[in-house]
């Protein structure tokens, strides 16, 4: 159904995975788009995810102009980023994911 497709895109392609104490940004290892943007609200914080495939081969994250390496997830073969619930208190977060 369309609901299953939407949930799959949000979690497994766009990488938006909220948990009790924060948020994982875990964009798919292979994304079928050259770039995309995704917006959602979690705990009153506007989260904007911007993805771009620059063919560098090393995923980098930038959150509100601060660069992060991320954590390698062996299951999907790509890096992911943890954003704690304290970081979500700022009201708005811009996450740039460059592959």
PDB file of C-alpha atoms in Angstrom:
ATOM      1  CA  UNK A   1       0.000   0.000   0.000  1.00  0.00           C
ATOM      2  CA  UNK A   2       1.010   3.637  -0.238  1.00  0.00           C
ATOM      3  CA  UNK A   3       1.534   3.834   3.540  1.00  0.00           C
ATOM      4  CA  UNK A   4       4.165   1.073   3.438  1.00  0.00           C
ATOM      5  CA  UNK A   5       5.907   2.771   0.513  1.00  0.00           C
ATOM      6  CA  UNK A   6       5.961   6.117   2.324  1.00  0.00           C
ATOM      7  CA  UNK A   7       7.379   4.585   5.529  1.00  0.00           C
ATOM      8  CA  UNK A   8      10.036   2.750   3.498  1.00  0.00           C
ATOM      9  CA  UNK A   9      11.117   5.938   1.722  1.00  0.00           C
ATOM     10  CA  UNK A  10      11.247   7.972   4.937  1.00  0.00           C
ATOM     11  CA  UNK A  11      13.240   5.436   6.961  1.00  0.00           C
ATOM     12  CA  UNK A  12      15.338   3.511   4.443  1.00  0.00           C
ATOM     13  CA  UNK A  13      15.978   6.015   1.647  1.00  0.00           C
ATOM     14  CA  UNK A  14      15.790   9.460   3.270  1.00  0.00           C
ATOM     15  CA  UNK A  15      17.223   8.020   6.493  1.00  0.00           C
ATOM     16  CA  UNK A  16      14.933   9.708   9.014  1.00  0.00           C
ATOM     17  CA  UNK A  17      14.758   7.343  11.997  1.00  0.00           C
ATOM     18  CA  UNK A  18      13.531   8.887  15.274  1.00  0.00           C
ATOM     19  CA  UNK A  19      14.163   7.067  18.550  1.00  0.00           C
ATOM     20  CA  UNK A  20      13.224   7.827  22.143  1.00  0.00           C
ATOM     21  CA  UNK A  21      16.436   9.716  22.975  1.00  0.00           C
ATOM     22  CA  UNK A  22      17.312  11.211  19.584  1.00  0.00           C
ATOM     23  CA  UNK A  23      17.369  10.788  15.836  1.00  0.00           C
ATOM     24  CA  UNK A  24      19.417   8.712  13.414  1.00  0.00           C
ATOM     25  CA  UNK A  25      20.128  10.117   9.987  1.00  0.00           C
ATOM     26  CA  UNK A  26      20.889   6.998   7.984  1.00  0.00           C
ATOM     27  CA  UNK A  27      20.477   7.698   4.290  1.00  0.00           C
ATOM     28  CA  UNK A  28      20.590   4.579   2.123  1.00  0.00           C
ATOM     29  CA  UNK A  29      23.991   3.340   0.925  1.00  0.00           C
ATOM     30  CA  UNK A  30      22.733   3.659  -2.635  1.00  0.00           C
ATOM     31  CA  UNK A  31      20.252   6.457  -3.271  1.00  0.00           C
ATOM     32  CA  UNK A  32      18.339   6.444  -6.569  1.00  0.00           C
ATOM     33  CA  UNK A  33      18.507  10.262  -6.775  1.00  0.00           C
ATOM     34  CA  UNK A  34      21.423  12.619  -7.384  1.00  0.00           C
ATOM     35  CA  UNK A  35      19.997  14.880  -4.698  1.00  0.00           C
ATOM     36  CA  UNK A  36      16.917  15.347  -2.553  1.00  0.00           C
ATOM     37  CA  UNK A  37      15.621  17.317   0.394  1.00  0.00           C
ATOM     38  CA  UNK A  38      13.354  16.028   3.135  1.00  0.00           C
ATOM     39  CA  UNK A  39      11.692  17.961   5.942  1.00  0.00           C
ATOM     40  CA  UNK A  40      10.031  16.711   9.095  1.00  0.00           C
ATOM     41  CA  UNK A  41       9.342  17.841  12.646  1.00  0.00           C
ATOM     42  CA  UNK A  42      10.432  15.825  15.666  1.00  0.00           C
ATOM     43  CA  UNK A  43       9.910  17.040  19.244  1.00  0.00           C
ATOM     44  CA  UNK A  44       9.123  20.517  17.956  1.00  0.00           C
ATOM     45  CA  UNK A  45      12.387  20.723  16.001  1.00  0.00           C
ATOM     46  CA  UNK A  46      12.266  21.295  12.253  1.00  0.00           C
ATOM     47  CA  UNK A  47      14.720  18.841  10.686  1.00  0.00           C
ATOM     48  CA  UNK A  48      15.795  19.519   7.102  1.00  0.00           C
ATOM     49  CA  UNK A  49      17.819  16.793   5.385  1.00  0.00           C
ATOM     50  CA  UNK A  50      19.637  17.693   2.183  1.00  0.00           C
ATOM     51  CA  UNK A  51      21.347  14.870   0.281  1.00  0.00           C
ATOM     52  CA  UNK A  52      23.733  15.215  -2.652  1.00  0.00           C
ATOM     53  CA  UNK A  53      25.737  12.546  -4.446  1.00  0.00           C
ATOM     54  CA  UNK A  54      29.058  14.172  -5.368  1.00  0.00           C
ATOM     55  CA  UNK A  55      30.714  10.803  -6.221  1.00  0.00           C
ATOM     56  CA  UNK A  56      33.450  11.361  -3.616  1.00  0.00           C
ATOM     57  CA  UNK A  57      32.959   7.899  -2.131  1.00  0.00           C
ATOM     58  CA  UNK A  58      33.195   9.047   1.493  1.00  0.00           C
ATOM     59  CA  UNK A  59      29.974  10.141   3.167  1.00  0.00           C
ATOM     60  CA  UNK A  60      30.231  13.385   5.147  1.00  0.00           C
ATOM     61  CA  UNK A  61      27.661  15.120   7.305  1.00  0.00           C
ATOM     62  CA  UNK A  62      27.265  18.784   8.097  1.00  0.00           C
ATOM     63  CA  UNK A  63      24.800  19.884  10.785  1.00  0.00           C
ATOM     64  CA  UNK A  64      24.172  23.623  11.035  1.00  0.00           C
ATOM     65  CA  UNK A  65      27.585  24.303   9.412  1.00  0.00           C
ATOM     66  CA  UNK A  66      29.512  21.884  11.688  1.00  0.00           C
ATOM     67  CA  UNK A  67      31.097  18.872   9.945  1.00  0.00           C
ATOM     68  CA  UNK A  68      30.729  15.325  11.306  1.00  0.00           C
ATOM     69  CA  UNK A  69      32.259  12.049  10.143  1.00  0.00           C
ATOM     70  CA  UNK A  70      29.403   9.815  11.209  1.00  0.00           C
ATOM     71  CA  UNK A  71      29.487   6.182  12.348  1.00  0.00           C
ATOM     72  CA  UNK A  72      29.899   3.289   9.922  1.00  0.00           C
ATOM     73  CA  UNK A  73      26.918   0.945   9.892  1.00  0.00           C
ATOM     74  CA  UNK A  74      28.110  -2.433   8.646  1.00  0.00           C
ATOM     75  CA  UNK A  75      24.549  -3.622   7.883  1.00  0.00           C
ATOM     76  CA  UNK A  76      23.912  -0.993   5.223  1.00  0.00           C
ATOM     77  CA  UNK A  77      27.542  -0.305   4.335  1.00  0.00           C
ATOM     78  CA  UNK A  78      27.314   3.449   4.858  1.00  0.00           C
ATOM     79  CA  UNK A  79      27.858   6.030   7.573  1.00  0.00           C
ATOM     80  CA  UNK A  80      25.041   7.281   9.771  1.00  0.00           C
ATOM     81  CA  UNK A  81      24.715  10.260  12.109  1.00  0.00           C
ATOM     82  CA  UNK A  82      23.255  10.442  15.630  1.00  0.00           C
ATOM     83  CA  UNK A  83      21.480  13.617  16.749  1.00  0.00           C
ATOM     84  CA  UNK A  84      20.627  13.574  20.452  1.00  0.00           C
ATOM     85  CA  UNK A  85      17.373  14.841  21.922  1.00  0.00           C
ATOM     86  CA  UNK A  86      19.329  17.730  23.513  1.00  0.00           C
ATOM     87  CA  UNK A  87      20.495  18.832  20.059  1.00  0.00           C
ATOM     88  CA  UNK A  88      16.882  18.775  18.873  1.00  0.00           C
ATOM     89  CA  UNK A  89      15.975  21.493  21.397  1.00  0.00           C
ATOM     90  CA  UNK A  90      17.423  24.215  19.153  1.00  0.00           C
ATOM     91  CA  UNK A  91      14.221  24.469  17.094  1.00  0.00           C
ATOM     92  CA  UNK A  92      15.697  23.906  13.632  1.00  0.00           C
ATOM     93  CA  UNK A  93      18.441  21.666  12.258  1.00  0.00           C
ATOM     94  CA  UNK A  94      19.855  21.536   8.745  1.00  0.00           C
ATOM     95  CA  UNK A  95      21.600  18.263   7.931  1.00  0.00           C
ATOM     96  CA  UNK A  96      23.642  18.037   4.736  1.00  0.00           C
ATOM     97  CA  UNK A  97      24.646  14.557   3.603  1.00  0.00           C
ATOM     98  CA  UNK A  98      27.297  14.406   0.879  1.00  0.00           C
ATOM     99  CA  UNK A  99      28.285  11.126  -0.744  1.00  0.00           C
TER     100      UNK A  99
END
